């Protein structure tokens, strides 16, 4: 069974966000305090409906820096609200009414290709209901590919099979090639196999998993 690494494993969960009614002062304070250049705007259901960048706020001297540039999605169209500065009061007045999003099940490889193709610095992650649950930046994705296969293999053997599962070293074998993990062996319990297949994709640097694990007895049967 091959299990690709998804953005859910590398995203920053619970990202900062504002609502359409959040005022400029509060947005500016958030951007400064947290060192952000952009912040997503969500509706009452927590779904991304736009993006506000630091240059969108009054006093910056121009409208927008293309924070919404690039990747079109099925959920949002790309359009910037145009309100005279004197009338603008809150996020909905100046936000780009579009937010680049991917689902939690999107693979790291797919998300990295989207960022590169559309020159995005980050993309927001939504759950099955379209609610904002995380954010993935370019370093989060690219960093996955900068670990050596030896480091990845060592982490799987020491952390997953050693520290967490406490498996007999003679009961499994791990191989890693270009981030793709092949794991063989027979563990004592079926639940241990399930845990291994769930945890291995979460190890930084893993881009895919081929599991050939089996078990001696089924402790999950009911």
GROMACS .gro file of C-alpha atoms in nm, residues 5 10 143-149 152 176 178-181 200-208:
model
   24
    5UNK     CA    1   0.253   1.261   0.230
   10UNK     CA    2   0.336   1.977   0.715
  143UNK     CA    3   1.191   2.155   0.320
  144UNK     CA    4   1.045   1.808   0.288
  145UNK     CA    5   1.275   1.740  -0.005
  146UNK     CA    6   1.595   1.863   0.159
  147UNK     CA    7   1.639   1.571   0.401
  148UNK     CA    8   1.867   1.285   0.310
  149UNK     CA    9   1.727   0.936   0.270
  152UNK     CA   10   1.457   0.975   0.698
  176UNK     CA   11   1.425   0.491   0.152
  178UNK     CA   12   1.430   0.975  -0.296
  179UNK     CA   13   1.194   1.010  -0.001
  180UNK     CA   14   0.982   0.707  -0.091
  181UNK     CA   15   0.980   0.458   0.196
  200UNK     CA   16   0.555   0.691   0.868
  201UNK     CA   17   0.401   0.947   0.626
  202UNK     CA   18   0.428   1.208   0.904
  203UNK     CA   19   0.809   1.182   0.922
  204UNK     CA   20   0.964   1.492   0.758
  205UNK     CA   21   1.116   1.402   0.424
  206UNK     CA   22   0.879   1.117   0.343
  207UNK     CA   23   0.713   1.167   0.006
  208UNK     CA   24   0.548   0.827  -0.026
   0.00000   0.00000   0.00000
